[in-house]
Protein backbone atom coordinates (compact mmCIF):
# COMPACT_ATOMS: atom_id res chain seq x y z
CA UNK A 1 0.00 0.00 0.00
CA UNK A 2 1.48 3.29 -1.15
CA UNK A 3 0.84 6.66 0.50
CA UNK A 4 1.26 9.98 -1.16
CA UNK A 5 2.29 13.15 0.64
CA UNK A 6 -0.37 15.86 0.73
CA UNK A 7 0.17 18.74 -1.64
CA UNK A 8 -0.05 22.25 -0.12
CA UNK A 9 -3.11 24.15 -1.27
CA UNK A 10 -1.24 27.30 -2.26
CA UNK A 11 1.05 25.48 -4.65
CA UNK A 12 -0.54 24.39 -7.98
CA UNK A 13 0.39 20.93 -9.28
CA UNK A 14 0.99 20.88 -13.04
CA UNK A 15 -0.96 18.41 -15.07
CA UNK A 16 0.90 15.40 -16.43
CA UNK A 17 2.62 16.12 -19.67
CA UNK A 18 2.18 19.89 -19.34
CA UNK A 19 5.30 21.95 -19.89
CA UNK A 20 6.39 25.06 -18.10
CA UNK A 21 4.29 28.16 -18.37
CA UNK A 22 5.16 30.28 -21.33
CA UNK A 23 7.69 33.02 -20.58
CA UNK A 24 9.01 31.33 -17.45
CA UNK A 25 12.11 29.22 -17.15
CA UNK A 26 11.69 25.77 -15.69
CA UNK A 27 12.46 25.57 -11.98
CA UNK A 28 15.69 23.71 -11.24
CA UNK A 29 15.37 20.45 -9.42
CA UNK A 30 15.89 20.71 -5.69
CA UNK A 31 19.46 19.99 -4.64
CA UNK A 32 21.95 20.91 -1.93
CA UNK A 33 22.74 24.34 -3.47
CA UNK A 34 19.07 25.22 -3.91
CA UNK A 35 18.24 24.16 -0.35
CA UNK A 36 21.05 26.26 1.13
CA UNK A 37 20.04 29.29 -0.96
CA UNK A 38 16.44 28.88 0.12
CA UNK A 39 17.45 28.64 3.77
CA UNK A 40 19.63 31.77 3.56
CA UNK A 41 16.90 33.68 1.75
CA UNK A 42 14.35 32.73 4.37
CA UNK A 43 16.76 33.77 7.11
CA UNK A 44 17.37 37.22 5.59
CA UNK A 45 13.81 37.91 4.46
CA UNK A 46 11.81 40.14 6.85
CA UNK A 47 8.95 38.49 8.62
CA UNK A 48 5.50 39.40 7.43
CA UNK A 49 3.10 41.17 9.78
CA UNK A 50 3.38 44.27 11.94
CA UNK A 51 6.89 45.26 13.04
CA UNK A 52 7.56 44.82 16.74
CA UNK A 53 10.43 46.38 18.72
CA UNK A 54 12.84 43.93 20.32
CA UNK A 55 12.32 43.38 23.98
CA UNK A 56 15.02 45.06 26.06
CA UNK A 57 17.51 42.63 27.45
CA UNK A 58 19.86 42.98 30.41
CA UNK A 59 22.43 44.85 28.30
CA UNK A 60 19.93 47.64 27.56
CA UNK A 61 19.66 48.66 31.23
CA UNK A 62 21.86 51.71 31.91
CA UNK A 63 24.69 51.17 34.40
CA UNK A 64 23.37 53.83 36.78
CA UNK A 65 19.99 52.10 36.95
CA UNK A 66 21.55 48.66 37.32
CA UNK A 67 23.60 49.71 40.33
CA UNK A 68 21.36 52.42 41.78
CA UNK A 69 21.46 56.10 40.96
CA UNK A 70 20.83 57.85 44.27
CA UNK A 71 23.21 60.75 45.06
CA UNK A 72 24.89 58.86 47.89
CA UNK A 73 25.53 55.79 45.72
CA UNK A 74 26.95 58.00 42.97
CA UNK A 75 29.12 59.73 45.56
CA UNK A 76 30.45 56.43 46.89
CA UNK A 77 31.28 55.17 43.39
CA UNK A 78 33.03 58.40 42.43
CA UNK A 79 35.00 58.53 45.68
CA UNK A 80 36.18 54.96 45.13
CA UNK A 81 37.14 55.80 41.56
CA UNK A 82 39.43 58.76 42.38
CA UNK A 83 42.70 57.86 44.15
CA UNK A 84 43.43 61.45 45.28
CA UNK A 85 40.03 61.67 46.94
CA UNK A 86 40.57 58.38 48.74
CA UNK A 87 43.87 59.67 50.12
CA UNK A 88 42.25 62.95 51.17
CA UNK A 89 39.44 61.09 52.90
CA UNK A 90 41.96 58.98 54.82
CA UNK A 91 43.87 62.11 55.89
CA UNK A 92 40.64 63.80 57.02
CA UNK A 93 39.63 60.74 59.05
CA UNK A 94 43.13 60.61 60.55
CA UNK A 95 42.92 64.24 61.69
CA UNK A 96 39.44 63.76 63.12
CA UNK A 97 40.57 60.64 64.98
CA UNK A 98 43.64 62.49 66.23
CA UNK A 99 41.54 65.39 67.52
CA UNK A 100 39.03 63.05 69.18
CA UNK A 101 41.73 61.05 70.96
CA UNK A 102 44.09 63.94 71.78
CA UNK A 103 44.26 63.29 75.57
CA UNK A 104 45.08 59.61 75.06
CA UNK A 105 47.63 60.35 72.33
CA UNK A 106 49.33 62.92 74.54
CA UNK A 107 49.47 60.41 77.39
CA UNK A 108 50.84 57.83 74.96
CA UNK A 109 53.71 60.16 74.14
CA UNK A 110 54.36 60.62 77.83
CA UNK A 111 53.97 64.41 78.00
CA UNK A 112 51.17 66.90 78.51
CA UNK A 113 51.01 70.03 76.33
CA UNK A 114 51.83 72.35 79.29
CA UNK A 115 54.61 70.24 80.82
CA UNK A 116 58.15 71.67 80.67
CA UNK A 117 61.24 69.52 80.08
CA UNK A 118 64.30 71.55 80.99
CA UNK A 119 66.54 68.54 80.30
CA UNK A 120 65.66 68.69 76.58
CA UNK A 121 67.00 72.22 76.01
CA UNK A 122 70.45 73.81 76.32
CA UNK A 123 70.37 76.77 78.74
CA UNK A 124 73.74 78.00 77.45
CA UNK A 125 72.43 78.39 73.87
CA UNK A 126 69.34 80.43 74.61
CA UNK A 127 67.17 77.40 75.31
CA UNK A 128 67.74 75.67 71.98
CA UNK A 129 66.62 72.01 71.83
CA UNK A 130 69.29 69.41 72.37
CA UNK A 131 69.93 67.09 69.45
CA UNK A 132 69.19 67.36 65.76
CA UNK A 133 65.92 68.30 64.03
CA UNK A 134 64.58 70.31 66.93
CA UNK A 135 65.23 67.69 69.59
CA UNK A 136 63.46 64.73 67.94
CA UNK A 137 64.16 61.67 70.09
CA UNK A 138 62.42 58.56 71.50
CA UNK A 139 61.23 60.75 74.39
CA UNK A 140 59.98 63.57 72.15
CA UNK A 141 58.62 62.21 68.85
CA UNK A 142 58.37 65.59 67.09
CA UNK A 143 60.95 67.50 69.13
CA UNK A 144 60.46 70.18 71.77
CA UNK A 145 59.63 73.83 71.93
CA UNK A 146 62.62 76.18 72.34
CA UNK A 147 63.14 77.88 75.72
CA UNK A 148 60.31 75.97 77.43
CA UNK A 149 61.03 72.40 76.35
CA UNK A 150 57.34 71.53 75.91
CA UNK A 151 56.66 68.45 73.80
CA UNK A 152 55.67 69.35 70.23
CA UNK A 153 53.76 66.13 69.61
CA UNK A 154 51.43 66.76 72.55
CA UNK A 155 50.94 70.40 71.55
CA UNK A 156 50.26 69.59 67.88
CA UNK A 157 47.72 66.90 68.80
CA UNK A 158 45.89 69.17 71.24
CA UNK A 159 46.15 72.01 68.73
CA UNK A 160 44.35 69.80 66.20
CA UNK A 161 41.57 69.30 68.73
CA UNK A 162 41.15 73.07 69.25
CA UNK A 163 41.38 73.96 65.55
CA UNK A 164 38.97 71.27 64.35
CA UNK A 165 36.53 71.90 67.20
CA UNK A 166 36.28 75.59 66.31
CA UNK A 167 36.10 74.82 62.57
CA UNK A 168 33.36 72.17 62.91
CA UNK A 169 31.29 74.19 65.42
CA UNK A 170 31.49 77.38 63.35
CA UNK A 171 30.61 75.45 60.18
CA UNK A 172 27.58 73.93 61.91
CA UNK A 173 26.35 77.42 62.89
CA UNK A 174 26.92 78.71 59.37
CA UNK A 175 25.18 75.79 57.65
CA UNK A 176 22.14 75.67 59.96
CA UNK A 177 21.60 79.43 59.90
CA UNK A 178 22.25 79.80 56.19
CA UNK A 179 20.05 76.85 55.22
CA UNK A 180 17.12 78.06 57.33
CA UNK A 181 17.40 81.63 56.01
CA UNK A 182 17.82 80.54 52.39
CA UNK A 183 14.86 78.15 52.41
CA UNK A 184 12.62 80.73 54.08
CA UNK A 185 13.62 83.48 51.64
CA UNK A 186 13.23 81.30 48.56
CA UNK A 187 9.99 79.57 49.52
CA UNK A 188 7.94 82.36 51.08
CA UNK A 189 9.27 85.20 48.89
CA UNK A 190 7.73 88.65 49.14
CA UNK A 191 8.58 90.64 52.24
CA UNK A 192 10.35 87.69 53.87
CA UNK A 193 12.68 87.37 50.89
CA UNK A 194 13.32 91.13 50.85
CA UNK A 195 14.22 91.35 54.55
CA UNK A 196 16.47 88.27 54.53
CA UNK A 197 18.19 89.27 51.28
CA UNK A 198 18.95 92.76 52.64
CA UNK A 199 20.29 91.17 55.84
CA UNK A 200 22.56 88.94 53.74
CA UNK A 201 23.87 91.95 51.83
CA UNK A 202 24.44 93.90 55.05
CA UNK A 203 26.37 91.05 56.67
CA UNK A 204 28.50 90.44 53.61
CA UNK A 205 29.34 94.15 53.33
CA UNK A 206 31.07 94.15 56.72
CA UNK A 207 34.89 93.84 56.72
CA UNK A 208 34.62 90.56 58.61
CA UNK A 209 38.30 90.07 59.54
CA UNK A 210 38.64 93.57 60.99
CA UNK A 211 35.39 93.17 62.88
CA UNK A 212 36.53 89.80 64.26
CA UNK A 213 39.82 91.26 65.44
CA UNK A 214 38.01 94.18 67.11
CA UNK A 215 35.47 91.97 68.88
CA UNK A 216 38.06 89.44 70.06
CA UNK A 217 40.36 92.21 71.27
CA UNK A 218 37.66 93.91 73.33
CA UNK A 219 36.31 90.72 74.95
CA UNK A 220 38.72 89.74 77.72
CA UNK A 221 37.29 87.44 80.37
CA UNK A 222 35.31 85.07 78.17
CA UNK A 223 35.78 81.59 76.82
CA UNK A 224 37.91 82.19 73.74
CA UNK A 225 36.82 79.03 71.93
CA UNK A 226 33.11 79.85 72.31
CA UNK A 227 33.70 83.48 71.33
CA UNK A 228 35.72 82.58 68.23
CA UNK A 229 33.13 80.02 67.15
CA UNK A 230 30.31 82.54 67.49
CA UNK A 231 32.15 85.38 65.75
CA UNK A 232 33.31 83.23 62.83
CA UNK A 233 29.84 81.74 62.38
CA UNK A 234 28.24 85.19 62.50
CA UNK A 235 29.87 86.26 59.24
CA UNK A 236 29.75 83.01 57.27
CA UNK A 237 26.06 82.21 56.87
CA UNK A 238 25.11 84.59 53.96
CA UNK A 239 27.09 82.53 51.42
CA UNK A 240 25.19 79.34 52.27
CA UNK A 241 21.89 81.26 52.39
CA UNK A 242 22.36 82.56 48.84
CA UNK A 243 23.09 79.10 47.47
CA UNK A 244 20.09 77.56 49.25
CA UNK A 245 17.80 80.43 48.21
CA UNK A 246 18.61 79.86 44.54
CA UNK A 247 18.00 76.12 44.83
CA UNK A 248 14.70 76.70 46.66
CA UNK A 249 13.46 79.07 43.97
CA UNK A 250 14.01 76.33 41.37
CA UNK A 251 12.26 73.67 43.49
CA UNK A 252 9.20 75.52 44.84
CA UNK A 253 7.28 75.23 41.54
CA UNK A 254 8.06 71.57 40.81
CA UNK A 255 5.13 69.21 40.26
CA UNK A 256 5.55 67.24 43.48
CA UNK A 257 5.68 70.46 45.53
CA UNK A 258 2.52 71.76 43.84
CA UNK A 259 0.84 68.40 44.44
CA UNK A 260 1.73 68.50 48.14
CA UNK A 261 0.44 72.05 48.40
CA UNK A 262 -2.84 71.19 46.66
CA UNK A 263 -3.18 68.10 48.86
CA UNK A 264 -3.30 70.33 51.94
CA UNK A 265 0.25 69.77 53.28
CA UNK A 266 1.48 72.43 55.66
CA UNK A 267 4.38 74.72 54.81
CA UNK A 268 6.55 73.06 57.45
CA UNK A 269 5.93 69.62 55.94
CA UNK A 270 6.68 70.87 52.42
CA UNK A 271 9.88 72.57 53.57
CA UNK A 272 11.16 69.55 55.50
CA UNK A 273 9.92 66.71 53.26
CA UNK A 274 10.18 68.19 49.75
CA UNK A 275 12.45 71.26 49.67
CA UNK A 276 15.16 70.31 52.18
CA UNK A 277 16.08 66.95 50.53
CA UNK A 278 16.38 68.77 47.20
CA UNK A 279 18.93 71.27 48.53
CA UNK A 280 20.89 68.78 50.65
CA UNK A 281 23.39 67.92 47.89
CA UNK A 282 24.68 71.49 47.31
CA UNK A 283 24.63 72.16 51.06
CA UNK A 284 26.80 69.11 51.82
CA UNK A 285 29.24 70.06 49.06
CA UNK A 286 29.39 73.66 50.32
CA UNK A 287 29.90 72.47 53.90
CA UNK A 288 33.02 70.46 53.07
CA UNK A 289 34.44 73.53 51.33
CA UNK A 290 33.69 75.72 54.36
CA UNK A 291 35.71 73.63 56.83
CA UNK A 292 39.20 74.41 55.44
CA UNK A 293 38.31 78.11 55.37
CA UNK A 294 37.26 77.94 59.03
CA UNK A 295 40.51 76.18 59.96
CA UNK A 296 42.51 78.90 58.19
CA UNK A 297 40.47 81.67 59.83
CA UNK A 298 41.07 80.25 63.31
CA UNK A 299 44.78 79.89 62.59
CA UNK A 300 44.96 83.46 61.26
CA UNK A 301 43.22 84.92 64.31
CA UNK A 302 45.45 82.94 66.67
CA UNK A 303 48.49 83.99 64.66
CA UNK A 304 47.48 87.65 65.10
CA UNK A 305 47.18 87.15 68.86
CA UNK A 306 43.41 87.56 69.20
CA UNK A 307 42.49 83.89 69.06
CA UNK A 308 43.18 81.11 71.52
CA UNK A 309 45.28 82.31 74.44
CA UNK A 310 48.30 80.43 75.89
CA UNK A 311 48.77 77.92 77.39
CA UNK A 312 45.97 76.42 75.27
CA UNK A 313 47.76 75.13 72.14
CA UNK A 314 46.69 76.08 68.63
CA UNK A 315 48.37 75.64 65.26
CA UNK A 316 48.17 79.33 64.43
CA UNK A 317 49.53 80.28 67.84
CA UNK A 318 52.44 77.84 67.46
CA UNK A 319 53.29 79.23 64.03
CA UNK A 320 53.25 82.76 65.43
CA UNK A 321 55.58 81.77 68.28
CA UNK A 322 57.95 79.91 65.94
CA UNK A 323 58.65 82.98 63.79
CA UNK A 324 61.32 84.12 66.28
CA UNK A 325 63.14 80.77 65.98
CA UNK A 326 62.86 79.96 62.27
CA UNK A 327 66.61 80.48 61.76
CA UNK A 328 67.89 78.58 64.80
CA UNK A 329 65.16 75.93 65.05
CA UNK A 330 63.31 75.61 61.70
CA UNK A 331 61.53 72.39 62.74
CA UNK A 332 59.52 74.37 65.29
CA UNK A 333 58.06 76.30 62.35
CA UNK A 334 57.81 73.39 59.88
CA UNK A 335 55.87 70.90 62.03
CA UNK A 336 52.72 72.92 62.89
CA UNK A 337 52.77 74.50 59.41
CA UNK A 338 52.83 71.03 57.80
CA UNK A 339 49.89 69.85 59.89
CA UNK A 340 47.89 72.96 59.01
CA UNK A 341 48.74 72.60 55.31
CA UNK A 342 47.76 68.92 55.18
CA UNK A 343 44.45 69.50 56.97
CA UNK A 344 43.42 72.37 54.68
CA UNK A 345 44.52 70.52 51.54
CA UNK A 346 42.72 67.28 52.45
CA UNK A 347 39.44 69.03 53.26
CA UNK A 348 39.69 71.14 50.09
CA UNK A 349 40.23 68.16 47.78
CA UNK A 350 37.42 66.23 49.44
CA UNK A 351 35.09 69.22 49.16
CA UNK A 352 35.91 69.73 45.47
CA UNK A 353 35.12 66.09 44.73
CA UNK A 354 31.81 66.18 46.62
CA UNK A 355 30.84 69.39 44.86
CA UNK A 356 31.47 67.83 41.45
CA UNK A 357 29.38 64.78 42.39
CA UNK A 358 26.50 66.24 44.40
CA UNK A 359 26.23 69.62 42.68
CA UNK A 360 27.30 69.14 39.03
CA UNK A 361 25.95 72.52 37.94
CA UNK A 362 28.13 74.30 40.48
CA UNK A 363 31.20 72.12 39.94
CA UNK A 364 33.81 71.99 37.26
CA UNK A 365 32.92 68.64 35.66
GROMACS .gro file of C-alpha atoms in nm, residues 17-254:
model
  238
   17UNK     CA    1   0.262   1.612  -1.967
   18UNK     CA    2   0.218   1.989  -1.934
   19UNK     CA    3   0.530   2.195  -1.989
   20UNK     CA    4   0.639   2.506  -1.810
   21UNK     CA    5   0.429   2.816  -1.837
   22UNK     CA    6   0.516   3.028  -2.133
   23UNK     CA    7   0.769   3.302  -2.058
   24UNK     CA    8   0.901   3.133  -1.745
   25UNK     CA    9   1.211   2.922  -1.715
   26UNK     CA   10   1.169   2.577  -1.569
   27UNK     CA   11   1.246   2.557  -1.198
   28UNK     CA   12   1.569   2.371  -1.124
   29UNK     CA   13   1.537   2.045  -0.942
   30UNK     CA   14   1.589   2.071  -0.569
   31UNK     CA   15   1.946   1.999  -0.464
   32UNK     CA   16   2.195   2.091  -0.193
   33UNK     CA   17   2.274   2.434  -0.347
   34UNK     CA   18   1.907   2.522  -0.391
   35UNK     CA   19   1.824   2.416  -0.035
   36UNK     CA   20   2.105   2.626   0.113
   37UNK     CA   21   2.004   2.929  -0.096
   38UNK     CA   22   1.644   2.888   0.012
   39UNK     CA   23   1.745   2.864   0.377
   40UNK     CA   24   1.963   3.177   0.356
   41UNK     CA   25   1.690   3.368   0.175
   42UNK     CA   26   1.435   3.273   0.437
   43UNK     CA   27   1.676   3.377   0.711
   44UNK     CA   28   1.737   3.722   0.559
   45UNK     CA   29   1.381   3.791   0.446
   46UNK     CA   30   1.181   4.014   0.685
   47UNK     CA   31   0.895   3.849   0.862
   48UNK     CA   32   0.550   3.940   0.743
   49UNK     CA   33   0.310   4.117   0.978
   50UNK     CA   34   0.338   4.427   1.194
   51UNK     CA   35   0.689   4.526   1.304
   52UNK     CA   36   0.756   4.482   1.674
   53UNK     CA   37   1.043   4.638   1.872
   54UNK     CA   38   1.284   4.393   2.032
   55UNK     CA   39   1.232   4.338   2.398
   56UNK     CA   40   1.502   4.506   2.606
   57UNK     CA   41   1.751   4.263   2.745
   58UNK     CA   42   1.986   4.298   3.041
   59UNK     CA   43   2.243   4.485   2.830
   60UNK     CA   44   1.993   4.764   2.756
   61UNK     CA   45   1.966   4.866   3.123
   62UNK     CA   46   2.186   5.171   3.191
   63UNK     CA   47   2.469   5.117   3.440
   64UNK     CA   48   2.337   5.383   3.678
   65UNK     CA   49   1.999   5.210   3.695
   66UNK     CA   50   2.155   4.866   3.732
   67UNK     CA   51   2.360   4.971   4.033
   68UNK     CA   52   2.136   5.242   4.178
   69UNK     CA   53   2.146   5.610   4.096
   70UNK     CA   54   2.083   5.785   4.427
   71UNK     CA   55   2.321   6.075   4.506
   72UNK     CA   56   2.489   5.886   4.789
   73UNK     CA   57   2.553   5.579   4.572
   74UNK     CA   58   2.695   5.800   4.297
   75UNK     CA   59   2.912   5.973   4.556
   76UNK     CA   60   3.045   5.643   4.689
   77UNK     CA   61   3.128   5.517   4.339
   78UNK     CA   62   3.303   5.840   4.243
   79UNK     CA   63   3.500   5.853   4.568
   80UNK     CA   64   3.618   5.496   4.513
   81UNK     CA   65   3.714   5.580   4.156
   82UNK     CA   66   3.943   5.876   4.238
   83UNK     CA   67   4.270   5.786   4.415
   84UNK     CA   68   4.343   6.145   4.528
   85UNK     CA   69   4.003   6.167   4.694
   86UNK     CA   70   4.057   5.838   4.874
   87UNK     CA   71   4.387   5.967   5.012
   88UNK     CA   72   4.225   6.295   5.117
   89UNK     CA   73   3.944   6.109   5.290
   90UNK     CA   74   4.196   5.898   5.482
   91UNK     CA   75   4.387   6.211   5.589
   92UNK     CA   76   4.064   6.380   5.702
   93UNK     CA   77   3.963   6.074   5.905
   94UNK     CA   78   4.313   6.061   6.055
   95UNK     CA   79   4.292   6.424   6.169
   96UNK     CA   80   3.944   6.376   6.312
   97UNK     CA   81   4.057   6.064   6.498
   98UNK     CA   82   4.364   6.249   6.623
   99UNK     CA   83   4.154   6.539   6.752
  100UNK     CA   84   3.903   6.305   6.918
  101UNK     CA   85   4.173   6.105   7.096
  102UNK     CA   86   4.409   6.394   7.178
  103UNK     CA   87   4.426   6.329   7.557
  104UNK     CA   88   4.508   5.961   7.506
  105UNK     CA   89   4.763   6.035   7.233
  106UNK     CA   90   4.933   6.292   7.454
  107UNK     CA   91   4.947   6.041   7.739
  108UNK     CA   92   5.084   5.783   7.496
  109UNK     CA   93   5.371   6.016   7.414
  110UNK     CA   94   5.436   6.062   7.783
  111UNK     CA   95   5.397   6.441   7.800
  112UNK     CA   96   5.117   6.690   7.851
  113UNK     CA   97   5.101   7.003   7.633
  114UNK     CA   98   5.183   7.235   7.929
  115UNK     CA   99   5.461   7.024   8.082
  116UNK     CA  100   5.815   7.167   8.067
  117UNK     CA  101   6.124   6.952   8.008
  118UNK     CA  102   6.430   7.155   8.099
  119UNK     CA  103   6.654   6.854   8.030
  120UNK     CA  104   6.566   6.869   7.658
  121UNK     CA  105   6.700   7.222   7.601
  122UNK     CA  106   7.045   7.381   7.632
  123UNK     CA  107   7.037   7.677   7.874
  124UNK     CA  108   7.374   7.800   7.745
  125UNK     CA  109   7.243   7.839   7.387
  126UNK     CA  110   6.934   8.043   7.461
  127UNK     CA  111   6.717   7.740   7.531
  128UNK     CA  112   6.774   7.567   7.198
  129UNK     CA  113   6.662   7.201   7.183
  130UNK     CA  114   6.929   6.941   7.237
  131UNK     CA  115   6.993   6.709   6.945
  132UNK     CA  116   6.919   6.736   6.576
  133UNK     CA  117   6.592   6.830   6.403
  134UNK     CA  118   6.458   7.031   6.693
  135UNK     CA  119   6.523   6.769   6.959
  136UNK     CA  120   6.346   6.473   6.794
  137UNK     CA  121   6.416   6.167   7.009
  138UNK     CA  122   6.242   5.856   7.150
  139UNK     CA  123   6.123   6.075   7.439
  140UNK     CA  124   5.998   6.357   7.215
  141UNK     CA  125   5.862   6.221   6.885
  142UNK     CA  126   5.837   6.559   6.709
  143UNK     CA  127   6.095   6.750   6.913
  144UNK     CA  128   6.046   7.018   7.177
  145UNK     CA  129   5.963   7.383   7.193
  146UNK     CA  130   6.262   7.618   7.234
  147UNK     CA  131   6.314   7.788   7.572
  148UNK     CA  132   6.031   7.597   7.743
  149UNK     CA  133   6.103   7.240   7.635
  150UNK     CA  134   5.734   7.153   7.591
  151UNK     CA  135   5.666   6.845   7.380
  152UNK     CA  136   5.567   6.935   7.023
  153UNK     CA  137   5.376   6.613   6.961
  154UNK     CA  138   5.143   6.676   7.255
  155UNK     CA  139   5.094   7.040   7.155
  156UNK     CA  140   5.026   6.959   6.788
  157UNK     CA  141   4.772   6.690   6.880
  158UNK     CA  142   4.589   6.917   7.124
  159UNK     CA  143   4.615   7.201   6.873
  160UNK     CA  144   4.435   6.980   6.620
  161UNK     CA  145   4.157   6.930   6.873
  162UNK     CA  146   4.115   7.307   6.925
  163UNK     CA  147   4.138   7.396   6.555
  164UNK     CA  148   3.897   7.127   6.435
  165UNK     CA  149   3.653   7.190   6.720
  166UNK     CA  150   3.628   7.559   6.631
  167UNK     CA  151   3.610   7.482   6.257
  168UNK     CA  152   3.336   7.217   6.291
  169UNK     CA  153   3.129   7.419   6.542
  170UNK     CA  154   3.149   7.738   6.335
  171UNK     CA  155   3.061   7.545   6.018
  172UNK     CA  156   2.758   7.393   6.191
  173UNK     CA  157   2.635   7.742   6.289
  174UNK     CA  158   2.692   7.871   5.937
  175UNK     CA  159   2.518   7.579   5.765
  176UNK     CA  160   2.214   7.567   5.996
  177UNK     CA  161   2.160   7.943   5.990
  178UNK     CA  162   2.225   7.980   5.619
  179UNK     CA  163   2.005   7.685   5.522
  180UNK     CA  164   1.712   7.806   5.733
  181UNK     CA  165   1.740   8.163   5.601
  182UNK     CA  166   1.782   8.054   5.239
  183UNK     CA  167   1.486   7.815   5.241
  184UNK     CA  168   1.262   8.073   5.408
  185UNK     CA  169   1.362   8.348   5.164
  186UNK     CA  170   1.323   8.130   4.856
  187UNK     CA  171   0.999   7.957   4.952
  188UNK     CA  172   0.794   8.236   5.108
  189UNK     CA  173   0.927   8.520   4.889
  190UNK     CA  174   0.773   8.865   4.914
  191UNK     CA  175   0.858   9.064   5.224
  192UNK     CA  176   1.035   8.769   5.387
  193UNK     CA  177   1.268   8.737   5.089
  194UNK     CA  178   1.332   9.113   5.085
  195UNK     CA  179   1.422   9.135   5.455
  196UNK     CA  180   1.647   8.827   5.453
  197UNK     CA  181   1.819   8.927   5.128
  198UNK     CA  182   1.895   9.276   5.264
  199UNK     CA  183   2.029   9.117   5.584
  200UNK     CA  184   2.256   8.894   5.374
  201UNK     CA  185   2.387   9.195   5.183
  202UNK     CA  186   2.444   9.390   5.505
  203UNK     CA  187   2.637   9.105   5.667
  204UNK     CA  188   2.850   9.044   5.361
  205UNK     CA  189   2.934   9.415   5.333
  206UNK     CA  190   3.107   9.415   5.672
  207UNK     CA  191   3.489   9.384   5.672
  208UNK     CA  192   3.462   9.056   5.861
  209UNK     CA  193   3.830   9.007   5.954
  210UNK     CA  194   3.864   9.357   6.099
  211UNK     CA  195   3.539   9.317   6.288
  212UNK     CA  196   3.653   8.980   6.426
  213UNK     CA  197   3.982   9.126   6.544
  214UNK     CA  198   3.801   9.418   6.711
  215UNK     CA  199   3.547   9.197   6.888
  216UNK     CA  200   3.806   8.944   7.006
  217UNK     CA  201   4.036   9.221   7.127
  218UNK     CA  202   3.766   9.391   7.333
  219UNK     CA  203   3.631   9.072   7.495
  220UNK     CA  204   3.872   8.974   7.772
  221UNK     CA  205   3.729   8.744   8.037
  222UNK     CA  206   3.531   8.507   7.817
  223UNK     CA  207   3.578   8.159   7.682
  224UNK     CA  208   3.791   8.219   7.374
  225UNK     CA  209   3.682   7.903   7.193
  226UNK     CA  210   3.311   7.985   7.231
  227UNK     CA  211   3.370   8.348   7.133
  228UNK     CA  212   3.572   8.258   6.823
  229UNK     CA  213   3.313   8.002   6.715
  230UNK     CA  214   3.031   8.254   6.749
  231UNK     CA  215   3.215   8.538   6.575
  232UNK     CA  216   3.331   8.323   6.283
  233UNK     CA  217   2.984   8.174   6.238
  234UNK     CA  218   2.824   8.519   6.250
  235UNK     CA  219   2.987   8.626   5.924
  236UNK     CA  220   2.975   8.301   5.727
  237UNK     CA  221   2.606   8.221   5.687
  238UNK     CA  222   2.511   8.459   5.396
  239UNK     CA  223   2.709   8.253   5.142
  240UNK     CA  224   2.519   7.934   5.227
  241UNK     CA  225   2.189   8.126   5.239
  242UNK     CA  226   2.236   8.256   4.884
  243UNK     CA  227   2.309   7.910   4.747
  244UNK     CA  228   2.009   7.756   4.925
  245UNK     CA  229   1.780   8.043   4.821
  246UNK     CA  230   1.861   7.986   4.454
  247UNK     CA  231   1.800   7.612   4.483
  248UNK     CA  232   1.470   7.670   4.666
  249UNK     CA  233   1.346   7.907   4.397
  250UNK     CA  234   1.401   7.633   4.137
  251UNK     CA  235   1.226   7.367   4.349
  252UNK     CA  236   0.920   7.552   4.484
  253UNK     CA  237   0.728   7.523   4.154
  254UNK     CA  238   0.806   7.157   4.081
   0.00000   0.00000   0.00000
